[in-house]
PDB file of N, CA and C in Angstrom:
ATOM      1  N   UNK A  10       7.941   1.722  -8.832  1.00  0.00           N
ATOM      2  CA  UNK A  10       8.532   2.223  -7.611  1.00  0.00           C
ATOM      3  C   UNK A  10       7.395   2.511  -6.649  1.00  0.00           C
ATOM      4  N   UNK A  11       7.610   2.205  -5.464  1.00  0.00           N
ATOM      5  CA  UNK A  11       6.656   2.562  -4.347  1.00  0.00           C
ATOM      6  C   UNK A  11       7.138   3.805  -3.637  1.00  0.00           C
ATOM      7  N   UNK A  12       6.090   4.531  -3.185  1.00  0.00           N
ATOM      8  CA  UNK A  12       6.271   5.745  -2.470  1.00  0.00           C
ATOM      9  C   UNK A  12       5.825   5.643  -0.983  1.00  0.00           C
ATOM     10  N   UNK A  13       6.722   5.113  -0.202  1.00  0.00           N
ATOM     11  CA  UNK A  13       6.422   4.879   1.120  1.00  0.00           C
ATOM     12  C   UNK A  13       6.539   6.152   2.051  1.00  0.00           C
ATOM     13  N   UNK A  14       5.552   6.307   2.821  1.00  0.00           N
ATOM     14  CA  UNK A  14       5.621   7.373   3.819  1.00  0.00           C
ATOM     15  C   UNK A  14       6.704   7.161   4.949  1.00  0.00           C
ATOM     16  N   UNK A  15       7.112   8.111   5.611  1.00  0.00           N
ATOM     17  CA  UNK A  15       8.172   8.004   6.639  1.00  0.00           C
ATOM     18  C   UNK A  15       7.666   7.132   7.816  1.00  0.00           C
ATOM     19  N   UNK A  16       6.307   6.962   7.936  1.00  0.00           N
ATOM     20  CA  UNK A  16       5.702   6.123   9.069  1.00  0.00           C
ATOM     21  C   UNK A  16       5.760   4.696   8.666  1.00  0.00           C
ATOM     22  N   UNK A  17       6.043   4.293   7.456  1.00  0.00           N
ATOM     23  CA  UNK A  17       5.960   2.911   7.107  1.00  0.00           C
ATOM     24  C   UNK A  17       7.224   2.149   7.375  1.00  0.00           C
ATOM     25  N   UNK A  18       7.105   0.803   7.576  1.00  0.00           N
ATOM     26  CA  UNK A  18       8.297  -0.042   7.793  1.00  0.00           C
ATOM     27  C   UNK A  18       8.335  -1.159   6.704  1.00  0.00           C
ATOM     28  N   UNK A  19       9.464  -1.839   6.749  1.00  0.00           N
ATOM     29  CA  UNK A  19       9.598  -2.978   5.794  1.00  0.00           C
ATOM     30  C   UNK A  19       8.490  -4.004   5.963  1.00  0.00           C
ATOM     31  N   UNK A  20       8.002  -4.279   7.166  1.00  0.00           N
ATOM     32  CA  UNK A  20       7.000  -5.326   7.357  1.00  0.00           C
ATOM     33  C   UNK A  20       5.694  -4.891   6.731  1.00  0.00           C
ATOM     34  N   UNK A  21       5.459  -3.542   6.622  1.00  0.00           N
ATOM     35  CA  UNK A  21       4.229  -3.111   5.958  1.00  0.00           C
ATOM     36  C   UNK A  21       4.078  -3.576   4.500  1.00  0.00           C
ATOM     37  N   UNK A  22       5.141  -3.458   3.825  1.00  0.00           N
ATOM     38  CA  UNK A  22       5.198  -3.931   2.376  1.00  0.00           C
ATOM     39  C   UNK A  22       4.861  -5.475   2.314  1.00  0.00           C
ATOM     40  N   UNK A  23       5.462  -6.227   3.144  1.00  0.00           N
ATOM     41  CA  UNK A  23       5.272  -7.654   3.289  1.00  0.00           C
ATOM     42  C   UNK A  23       3.917  -8.032   3.556  1.00  0.00           C
ATOM     43  N   UNK A  24       3.252  -7.283   4.438  1.00  0.00           N
ATOM     44  CA  UNK A  24       1.873  -7.474   4.837  1.00  0.00           C
ATOM     45  C   UNK A  24       0.914  -7.121   3.631  1.00  0.00           C
ATOM     46  N   UNK A  25       1.167  -6.032   3.021  1.00  0.00           N
ATOM     47  CA  UNK A  25       0.365  -5.634   1.817  1.00  0.00           C
ATOM     48  C   UNK A  25       0.513  -6.610   0.686  1.00  0.00           C
ATOM     49  N   UNK A  26       1.653  -7.094   0.394  1.00  0.00           N
ATOM     50  CA  UNK A  26       1.962  -8.064  -0.574  1.00  0.00           C
ATOM     51  C   UNK A  26       1.242  -9.278  -0.369  1.00  0.00           C
ATOM     52  N   UNK A  27       1.246  -9.814   0.930  1.00  0.00           N
ATOM     53  CA  UNK A  27       0.554 -11.037   1.321  1.00  0.00           C
ATOM     54  C   UNK A  27      -0.907 -10.808   1.078  1.00  0.00           C
ATOM     55  N   UNK A  28      -1.482  -9.778   1.483  1.00  0.00           N
ATOM     56  CA  UNK A  28      -2.914  -9.604   1.373  1.00  0.00           C
ATOM     57  C   UNK A  28      -3.346  -9.289  -0.108  1.00  0.00           C
ATOM     58  N   UNK A  29      -2.443  -8.849  -0.914  1.00  0.00           N
ATOM     59  CA  UNK A  29      -2.708  -8.636  -2.328  1.00  0.00           C
ATOM     60  C   UNK A  29      -2.802  -9.987  -3.019  1.00  0.00           C
ATOM     61  N   UNK A  30      -1.985 -10.979  -2.635  1.00  0.00           N
ATOM     62  CA  UNK A  30      -1.951 -12.235  -3.287  1.00  0.00           C
ATOM     63  C   UNK A  30      -3.006 -13.210  -2.763  1.00  0.00           C
ATOM     64  N   UNK A  31      -3.414 -12.901  -1.461  1.00  0.00           N
ATOM     65  CA  UNK A  31      -4.480 -13.784  -0.886  1.00  0.00           C
ATOM     66  C   UNK A  31      -5.760 -12.917  -0.633  1.00  0.00           C
ATOM     67  N   UNK A  32      -6.802 -13.457  -0.517  1.00  0.00           N
ATOM     68  CA  UNK A  32      -8.057 -12.724  -0.343  1.00  0.00           C
ATOM     69  C   UNK A  32      -8.002 -11.948   1.013  1.00  0.00           C
ATOM     70  N   UNK A  33      -7.628 -12.635   2.064  1.00  0.00           N
ATOM     71  CA  UNK A  33      -7.557 -12.021   3.286  1.00  0.00           C
ATOM     72  C   UNK A  33      -6.488 -12.808   4.214  1.00  0.00           C
ATOM     73  N   UNK A  34      -6.281 -12.351   5.357  1.00  0.00           N
ATOM     74  CA  UNK A  34      -5.311 -13.029   6.252  1.00  0.00           C
ATOM     75  C   UNK A  34      -5.256 -12.411   7.647  1.00  0.00           C
ATOM     76  N   UNK A  35      -4.797 -13.288   8.560  1.00  0.00           N
ATOM     77  CA  UNK A  35      -4.583 -12.821   9.914  1.00  0.00           C
ATOM     78  C   UNK A  35      -3.102 -12.812  10.181  1.00  0.00           C
ATOM     79  N   UNK A  36      -2.543 -12.056  11.126  1.00  0.00           N
ATOM     80  CA  UNK A  36      -1.163 -12.020  11.476  1.00  0.00           C
ATOM     81  C   UNK A  36      -0.512 -13.443  11.660  1.00  0.00           C
ATOM     82  N   UNK A  37      -1.312 -14.289  12.267  1.00  0.00           N
ATOM     83  CA  UNK A  37      -0.777 -15.687  12.496  1.00  0.00           C
ATOM     84  C   UNK A  37      -0.649 -16.345  11.150  1.00  0.00           C
ATOM     85  N   UNK A  38      -1.706 -16.259  10.215  1.00  0.00           N
ATOM     86  CA  UNK A  38      -1.606 -16.851   8.938  1.00  0.00           C
ATOM     87  C   UNK A  38      -0.494 -16.363   8.121  1.00  0.00           C
ATOM     88  N   UNK A  39      -0.324 -14.923   8.149  1.00  0.00           N
ATOM     89  CA  UNK A  39       0.740 -14.297   7.353  1.00  0.00           C
ATOM     90  C   UNK A  39       2.051 -14.780   7.843  1.00  0.00           C
ATOM     91  N   UNK A  40       2.232 -14.878   9.081  1.00  0.00           N
ATOM     92  CA  UNK A  40       3.480 -15.368   9.708  1.00  0.00           C
ATOM     93  C   UNK A  40       3.823 -16.705   9.269  1.00  0.00           C
ATOM     94  N   UNK A  41       2.802 -17.647   9.335  1.00  0.00           N
ATOM     95  CA  UNK A  41       2.929 -19.001   8.964  1.00  0.00           C
ATOM     96  C   UNK A  41       3.110 -19.279   7.521  1.00  0.00           C
ATOM     97  N   UNK A  42       2.400 -18.669   6.668  1.00  0.00           N
ATOM     98  CA  UNK A  42       2.303 -18.970   5.255  1.00  0.00           C
ATOM     99  C   UNK A  42       3.072 -18.043   4.389  1.00  0.00           C
ATOM    100  N   UNK A  43       3.284 -16.842   4.843  1.00  0.00           N
ATOM    101  CA  UNK A  43       4.014 -15.787   4.001  1.00  0.00           C
ATOM    102  C   UNK A  43       5.422 -15.681   4.240  1.00  0.00           C
ATOM    103  N   UNK A  44       6.112 -14.948   3.476  1.00  0.00           N
ATOM    104  CA  UNK A  44       7.583 -14.776   3.663  1.00  0.00           C
ATOM    105  C   UNK A  44       7.813 -13.616   4.697  1.00  0.00           C
ATOM    106  N   UNK A  45       7.173 -13.573   5.760  1.00  0.00           N
ATOM    107  CA  UNK A  45       7.332 -12.469   6.751  1.00  0.00           C
ATOM    108  C   UNK A  45       8.110 -13.058   7.899  1.00  0.00           C
ATOM    109  N   UNK A  46       9.255 -12.356   8.067  1.00  0.00           N
ATOM    110  CA  UNK A  46      10.260 -12.775   9.102  1.00  0.00           C
ATOM    111  C   UNK A  46      10.127 -11.877  10.359  1.00  0.00           C
ATOM    112  N   UNK A  47       9.001 -11.555  10.730  1.00  0.00           N
ATOM    113  CA  UNK A  47       8.747 -10.744  11.895  1.00  0.00           C
ATOM    114  C   UNK A  47       7.803 -11.478  12.766  1.00  0.00           C
ATOM    115  N   UNK A  48       7.790 -11.133  14.022  1.00  0.00           N
ATOM    116  CA  UNK A  48       6.988 -11.860  15.015  1.00  0.00           C
ATOM    117  C   UNK A  48       5.491 -11.536  14.742  1.00  0.00           C
ATOM    118  N   UNK A  49       4.726 -12.454  15.205  1.00  0.00           N
ATOM    119  CA  UNK A  49       3.193 -12.295  14.957  1.00  0.00           C
ATOM    120  C   UNK A  49       2.826 -11.030  15.720  1.00  0.00           C
ATOM    121  N   UNK A  50       3.365 -10.716  16.792  1.00  0.00           N
ATOM    122  CA  UNK A  50       3.006  -9.524  17.552  1.00  0.00           C
ATOM    123  C   UNK A  50       3.265  -8.326  16.748  1.00  0.00           C
ATOM    124  N   UNK A  51       4.452  -8.243  16.092  1.00  0.00           N
ATOM    125  CA  UNK A  51       4.814  -7.084  15.268  1.00  0.00           C
ATOM    126  C   UNK A  51       3.932  -6.968  14.047  1.00  0.00           C
ATOM    127  N   UNK A  52       3.608  -8.111  13.516  1.00  0.00           N
ATOM    128  CA  UNK A  52       2.707  -8.034  12.304  1.00  0.00           C
ATOM    129  C   UNK A  52       1.300  -7.584  12.808  1.00  0.00           C
ATOM    130  N   UNK A  53       0.849  -8.018  13.841  1.00  0.00           N
ATOM    131  CA  UNK A  53      -0.426  -7.583  14.399  1.00  0.00           C
ATOM    132  C   UNK A  53      -0.461  -6.039  14.618  1.00  0.00           C
ATOM    133  N   UNK A  54       0.607  -5.559  15.286  1.00  0.00           N
ATOM    134  CA  UNK A  54       0.736  -4.117  15.499  1.00  0.00           C
ATOM    135  C   UNK A  54       0.691  -3.305  14.174  1.00  0.00           C
ATOM    136  N   UNK A  55       1.422  -3.732  13.224  1.00  0.00           N
ATOM    137  CA  UNK A  55       1.541  -3.077  11.951  1.00  0.00           C
ATOM    138  C   UNK A  55       0.186  -3.108  11.144  1.00  0.00           C
ATOM    139  N   UNK A  56      -0.472  -4.259  11.319  1.00  0.00           N
ATOM    140  CA  UNK A  56      -1.878  -4.345  10.705  1.00  0.00           C
ATOM    141  C   UNK A  56      -2.795  -3.367  11.243  1.00  0.00           C
ATOM    142  N   UNK A  57      -2.722  -3.179  12.522  1.00  0.00           N
ATOM    143  CA  UNK A  57      -3.604  -2.086  13.239  1.00  0.00           C
ATOM    144  C   UNK A  57      -3.268  -0.660  12.591  1.00  0.00           C
ATOM    145  N   UNK A  58      -1.924  -0.408  12.433  1.00  0.00           N
ATOM    146  CA  UNK A  58      -1.654   0.891  11.898  1.00  0.00           C
ATOM    147  C   UNK A  58      -2.048   1.028  10.422  1.00  0.00           C
ATOM    148  N   UNK A  59      -1.798  -0.050   9.623  1.00  0.00           N
ATOM    149  CA  UNK A  59      -2.185  -0.012   8.150  1.00  0.00           C
ATOM    150  C   UNK A  59      -3.750   0.130   8.042  1.00  0.00           C
ATOM    151  N   UNK A  60      -4.474  -0.469   9.002  1.00  0.00           N
ATOM    152  CA  UNK A  60      -5.906  -0.387   9.034  1.00  0.00           C
ATOM    153  C   UNK A  60      -6.411   1.088   9.334  1.00  0.00           C
ATOM    154  N   UNK A  61      -5.660   1.708  10.333  1.00  0.00           N
ATOM    155  CA  UNK A  61      -5.906   3.155  10.764  1.00  0.00           C
ATOM    156  C   UNK A  61      -5.654   3.986   9.485  1.00  0.00           C
ATOM    157  N   UNK A  62      -4.651   3.775   8.772  1.00  0.00           N
ATOM    158  CA  UNK A  62      -4.232   4.535   7.663  1.00  0.00           C
ATOM    159  C   UNK A  62      -5.134   4.297   6.341  1.00  0.00           C
ATOM    160  N   UNK A  63      -5.865   3.270   6.379  1.00  0.00           N
ATOM    161  CA  UNK A  63      -6.718   2.936   5.191  1.00  0.00           C
ATOM    162  C   UNK A  63      -6.146   2.045   4.183  1.00  0.00           C
ATOM    163  N   UNK A  64      -5.048   1.435   4.425  1.00  0.00           N
ATOM    164  CA  UNK A  64      -4.400   0.548   3.403  1.00  0.00           C
ATOM    165  C   UNK A  64      -4.954  -0.839   3.420  1.00  0.00           C
ATOM    166  N   UNK A  65      -5.466  -1.191   4.561  1.00  0.00           N
ATOM    167  CA  UNK A  65      -6.134  -2.545   4.741  1.00  0.00           C
ATOM    168  C   UNK A  65      -7.403  -2.296   5.588  1.00  0.00           C
ATOM    169  N   UNK A  66      -8.318  -3.210   5.479  1.00  0.00           N
ATOM    170  CA  UNK A  66      -9.557  -3.286   6.268  1.00  0.00           C
ATOM    171  C   UNK A  66      -9.408  -4.337   7.319  1.00  0.00           C
ATOM    172  N   UNK A  67      -9.901  -3.955   8.521  1.00  0.00           N
ATOM    173  CA  UNK A  67      -9.989  -4.907   9.675  1.00  0.00           C
ATOM    174  C   UNK A  67     -11.392  -5.572   9.516  1.00  0.00           C
ATOM    175  N   UNK A  68     -11.472  -6.826   9.156  1.00  0.00           N
ATOM    176  CA  UNK A  68     -12.709  -7.550   8.994  1.00  0.00           C
ATOM    177  C   UNK A  68     -13.275  -8.102  10.338  1.00  0.00           C
ATOM    178  N   UNK A  69     -12.512  -7.920  11.381  1.00  0.00           N
ATOM    179  CA  UNK A  69     -12.844  -8.466  12.664  1.00  0.00           C
ATOM    180  C   UNK A  69     -12.136  -9.863  12.924  1.00  0.00           C
ATOM    181  N   UNK A  70     -12.127 -10.204  14.133  1.00  0.00           N
ATOM    182  CA  UNK A  70     -11.528 -11.527  14.522  1.00  0.00           C
ATOM    183  C   UNK A  70     -10.009 -11.592  14.057  1.00  0.00           C
ATOM    184  N   UNK A  71      -9.352 -10.503  13.952  1.00  0.00           N
ATOM    185  CA  UNK A  71      -7.928 -10.475  13.612  1.00  0.00           C
ATOM    186  C   UNK A  71      -7.714 -10.803  12.055  1.00  0.00           C
ATOM    187  N   UNK A  72      -8.725 -10.661  11.250  1.00  0.00           N
ATOM    188  CA  UNK A  72      -8.559 -10.971   9.838  1.00  0.00           C
ATOM    189  C   UNK A  72      -8.579  -9.516   9.104  1.00  0.00           C
ATOM    190  N   UNK A  73      -7.673  -9.455   8.066  1.00  0.00           N
ATOM    191  CA  UNK A  73      -7.539  -8.262   7.323  1.00  0.00           C
ATOM    192  C   UNK A  73      -7.638  -8.480   5.837  1.00  0.00           C
ATOM    193  N   UNK A  74      -7.942  -7.416   5.106  1.00  0.00           N
ATOM    194  CA  UNK A  74      -8.034  -7.390   3.635  1.00  0.00           C
ATOM    195  C   UNK A  74      -7.494  -6.131   3.169  1.00  0.00           C
ATOM    196  N   UNK A  75      -6.785  -6.187   1.953  1.00  0.00           N
ATOM    197  CA  UNK A  75      -6.211  -5.051   1.404  1.00  0.00           C
ATOM    198  C   UNK A  75      -7.291  -4.103   0.721  1.00  0.00           C
ATOM    199  N   UNK A  76      -7.141  -2.768   0.809  1.00  0.00           N
ATOM    200  CA  UNK A  76      -8.028  -1.793   0.223  1.00  0.00           C
ATOM    201  C   UNK A  76      -7.519  -1.344  -1.114  1.00  0.00           C
ATOM    202  N   UNK A  77      -8.322  -0.579  -1.771  1.00  0.00           N
ATOM    203  CA  UNK A  77      -7.913  -0.057  -3.105  1.00  0.00           C
ATOM    204  C   UNK A  77      -6.731   0.848  -2.993  1.00  0.00           C
ATOM    205  N   UNK A  78      -6.737   1.587  -1.858  1.00  0.00           N
ATOM    206  CA  UNK A  78      -5.436   2.441  -1.582  1.00  0.00           C
ATOM    207  C   UNK A  78      -4.274   1.544  -1.369  1.00  0.00           C
ATOM    208  N   UNK A  79      -4.443   0.416  -0.680  1.00  0.00           N
ATOM    209  CA  UNK A  79      -3.308  -0.420  -0.496  1.00  0.00           C
ATOM    210  C   UNK A  79      -2.781  -1.040  -1.805  1.00  0.00           C
ATOM    211  N   UNK A  80      -3.715  -1.431  -2.660  1.00  0.00           N
ATOM    212  CA  UNK A  80      -3.262  -1.942  -3.994  1.00  0.00           C
ATOM    213  C   UNK A  80      -2.637  -0.746  -4.797  1.00  0.00           C
ATOM    214  N   UNK A  81      -3.146   0.436  -4.690  1.00  0.00           N
ATOM    215  CA  UNK A  81      -2.529   1.641  -5.420  1.00  0.00           C
ATOM    216  C   UNK A  81      -1.129   1.774  -4.916  1.00  0.00           C
ATOM    217  N   UNK A  82      -0.878   1.736  -3.608  1.00  0.00           N
ATOM    218  CA  UNK A  82       0.480   1.921  -3.027  1.00  0.00           C
ATOM    219  C   UNK A  82       1.366   0.825  -3.563  1.00  0.00           C
ATOM    220  N   UNK A  83       0.963  -0.454  -3.640  1.00  0.00           N
ATOM    221  CA  UNK A  83       1.759  -1.507  -4.102  1.00  0.00           C
ATOM    222  C   UNK A  83       2.097  -1.255  -5.560  1.00  0.00           C
ATOM    223  N   UNK A  84       1.229  -0.729  -6.345  1.00  0.00           N
ATOM    224  CA  UNK A  84       1.530  -0.495  -7.843  1.00  0.00           C
ATOM    225  C   UNK A  84       2.187   0.906  -8.035  1.00  0.00           C
ATOM    226  N   UNK A  85       2.662   1.568  -6.944  1.00  0.00           N
ATOM    227  CA  UNK A  85       3.291   2.794  -7.189  1.00  0.00           C
ATOM    228  C   UNK A  85       2.481   3.924  -7.526  1.00  0.00           C
ATOM    229  N   UNK A  86       1.104   3.861  -7.389  1.00  0.00           N
ATOM    230  CA  UNK A  86       0.287   4.921  -7.812  1.00  0.00           C
ATOM    231  C   UNK A  86      -0.141   5.757  -6.638  1.00  0.00           C
ATOM    232  N   UNK A  87       0.274   5.546  -5.374  1.00  0.00           N
ATOM    233  CA  UNK A  87      -0.083   6.293  -4.208  1.00  0.00           C
ATOM    234  C   UNK A  87       1.183   6.616  -3.293  1.00  0.00           C
ATOM    235  N   UNK A  88       1.362   7.891  -3.089  1.00  0.00           N
ATOM    236  CA  UNK A  88       2.458   8.322  -2.176  1.00  0.00           C
ATOM    237  C   UNK A  88       1.785   8.331  -0.855  1.00  0.00           C
ATOM    238  N   UNK A  89       2.224   7.468   0.136  1.00  0.00           N
ATOM    239  CA  UNK A  89       1.633   7.439   1.459  1.00  0.00           C
ATOM    240  C   UNK A  89       2.262   8.409   2.402  1.00  0.00           C
ATOM    241  N   UNK A  90       3.189   9.219   1.924  1.00  0.00           N
ATOM    242  CA  UNK A  90       3.686  10.294   2.840  1.00  0.00           C
ATOM    243  C   UNK A  90       2.712  11.504   2.839  1.00  0.00           C
ATOM    244  N   UNK A  91       2.197  11.856   1.600  1.00  0.00           N
ATOM    245  CA  UNK A  91       1.281  13.019   1.567  1.00  0.00           C
ATOM    246  C   UNK A  91      -0.025  12.577   1.050  1.00  0.00           C
ATOM    247  N   UNK A  92      -0.325  11.315   0.842  1.00  0.00           N
ATOM    248  CA  UNK A  92      -1.547  10.700   0.335  1.00  0.00           C
ATOM    249  C   UNK A  92      -1.946  11.309  -0.903  1.00  0.00           C
ATOM    250  N   UNK A  93      -1.081  11.393  -1.852  1.00  0.00           N
ATOM    251  CA  UNK A  93      -1.301  11.988  -3.257  1.00  0.00           C
ATOM    252  C   UNK A  93      -1.136  10.713  -4.255  1.00  0.00           C
ATOM    253  N   UNK A  94      -2.138  10.619  -5.081  1.00  0.00           N
ATOM    254  CA  UNK A  94      -2.126   9.676  -6.243  1.00  0.00           C
ATOM    255  C   UNK A  94      -1.116  10.197  -7.118  1.00  0.00           C
ATOM    256  N   UNK A  95      -0.273   9.293  -7.767  1.00  0.00           N
ATOM    257  CA  UNK A  95       0.727   9.677  -8.816  1.00  0.00           C
ATOM    258  C   UNK A  95       0.097   9.577 -10.170  1.00  0.00           C
ATOM    259  N   UNK A  96       0.128  10.752 -10.855  1.00  0.00           N
ATOM    260  CA  UNK A  96      -0.334  10.798 -12.204  1.00  0.00           C
ATOM    261  C   UNK A  96       0.796  10.382 -13.163  1.00  0.00           C
ATOM    262  N   UNK A  97       0.403   9.498 -14.093  1.00  0.00           N
ATOM    263  CA  UNK A  97       1.403   9.096 -15.110  1.00  0.00           C
ATOM    264  C   UNK A  97       1.826  10.125 -16.031  1.00  0.00           C
ATOM    265  N   UNK A  98       0.916  11.165 -16.265  1.00  0.00           N
ATOM    266  CA  UNK A  98       1.287  12.246 -17.118  1.00  0.00           C
ATOM    267  C   UNK A  98       1.609  13.502 -16.257  1.00  0.00           C
ATOM    268  N   UNK A  99       2.672  14.199 -16.597  1.00  0.00           N
ATOM    269  CA  UNK A  99       3.037  15.400 -15.823  1.00  0.00           C
ATOM    270  C   UNK A  99       2.365  16.610 -16.555  1.00  0.00           C
ATOM    271  N   UNK A 100       2.368  17.715 -15.775  1.00  0.00           N
ATOM    272  CA  UNK A 100       1.875  18.947 -16.336  1.00  0.00           C
ATOM    273  C   UNK A 100       2.661  19.359 -17.572  1.00  0.00           C
ATOM    274  N   UNK A 101       3.950  19.037 -17.559  1.00  0.00           N
ATOM    275  CA  UNK A 101       4.825  19.461 -18.723  1.00  0.00           C
ATOM    276  C   UNK A 101       4.345  18.706 -19.998  1.00  0.00           C
ATOM    277  N   UNK A 102       3.876  17.527 -19.950  1.00  0.00           N
ATOM    278  CA  UNK A 102       3.341  16.760 -21.086  1.00  0.00           C
ATOM    279  C   UNK A 102       2.169  17.438 -21.680  1.00  0.00           C
ATOM    280  N   UNK A 103       1.291  18.040 -20.788  1.00  0.00           N
ATOM    281  CA  UNK A 103       0.186  18.653 -21.284  1.00  0.00           C
ATOM    282  C   UNK A 103       0.443  19.968 -22.009  1.00  0.00           C
ATOM    283  N   UNK A 104       1.551  20.656 -21.729  1.00  0.00           N
ATOM    284  CA  UNK A 104       1.932  21.858 -22.297  1.00  0.00           C
ATOM    285  C   UNK A 104       2.842  21.800 -23.432  1.00  0.00           C
ATOM    286  N   UNK A 105       3.516  20.660 -23.596  1.00  0.00           N
ATOM    287  CA  UNK A 105       4.547  20.651 -24.662  1.00  0.00           C
ATOM    288  C   UNK A 105       4.097  20.280 -26.129  1.00  0.00           C
ATOM    289  N   UNK A 106       2.756  20.053 -26.329  1.00  0.00           N
ATOM    290  CA  UNK A 106       2.317  19.818 -27.636  1.00  0.00           C
ATOM    291  C   UNK A 106       2.599  18.331 -28.020  1.00  0.00           C
ATOM    292  N   UNK A 107       2.864  17.457 -27.052  1.00  0.00           N
ATOM    293  CA  UNK A 107       2.984  16.077 -27.351  1.00  0.00           C
ATOM    294  C   UNK A 107       1.775  15.460 -28.059  1.00  0.00           C
ATOM    295  N   UNK A 108       1.904  14.417 -28.819  1.00  0.00           N
ATOM    296  CA  UNK A 108       0.709  13.733 -29.476  1.00  0.00           C
ATOM    297  C   UNK A 108      -0.335  13.589 -28.403  1.00  0.00           C
ATOM    298  N   UNK A 109      -1.583  14.031 -28.711  1.00  0.00           N
ATOM    299  CA  UNK A 109      -2.677  13.780 -27.858  1.00  0.00           C
ATOM    300  C   UNK A 109      -2.752  14.958 -26.784  1.00  0.00           C
ATOM    301  N   UNK A 110      -1.873  15.707 -26.834  1.00  0.00           N
ATOM    302  CA  UNK A 110      -1.846  16.931 -25.881  1.00  0.00           C
ATOM    303  C   UNK A 110      -1.502  18.158 -26.701  1.00  0.00           C
ATOM    304  N   UNK A 111      -2.144  18.421 -27.807  1.00  0.00           N
ATOM    305  CA  UNK A 111      -1.828  19.540 -28.593  1.00  0.00           C
ATOM    306  C   UNK A 111      -2.204  20.826 -27.848  1.00  0.00           C
ATOM    307  N   UNK A 112      -1.217  21.768 -27.682  1.00  0.00           N
ATOM    308  CA  UNK A 112      -1.491  23.003 -27.020  1.00  0.00           C
ATOM    309  C   UNK A 112      -2.058  24.022 -28.132  1.00  0.00           C
ATOM    310  N   UNK A 113      -3.139  24.615 -27.722  1.00  0.00           N
ATOM    311  CA  UNK A 113      -3.723  25.648 -28.629  1.00  0.00           C
ATOM    312  C   UNK A 113      -3.833  26.965 -27.970  1.00  0.00           C
ATOM    313  N   UNK A 114      -3.788  28.062 -28.691  1.00  0.00           N
ATOM    314  CA  UNK A 114      -3.933  29.390 -28.229  1.00  0.00           C
ATOM    315  C   UNK A 114      -5.331  29.760 -28.461  1.00  0.00           C
ATOM    316  N   UNK A 115      -6.143  30.128 -27.414  1.00  0.00           N
ATOM    317  CA  UNK A 115      -7.556  30.422 -27.653  1.00  0.00           C
ATOM    318  C   UNK A 115      -7.732  31.915 -27.473  1.00  0.00           C
TER     319      UNK A 115
END
């Protein structure tokens, strides 16, 4: 499950997915080769926003590459609303004496 911030749109996910599958890409290339049903201008605008937010890098000349934060978002490990990484273990797991999380009184 992905944790999209209120600022994100559906095209953002498509852009990130494209860049995750390809090493890099431009809005024109994404529109031509990817499953992106938005105008090149809209893709370009969203790429600028994604770059400002740190989910992709602007390599210059209209070419972009996904960042580690972008990959983490796609994998459901980053909440882009409050920029918090999602831990797979909750605090309750650490306190309940689950195997590997034995609670001890000191």
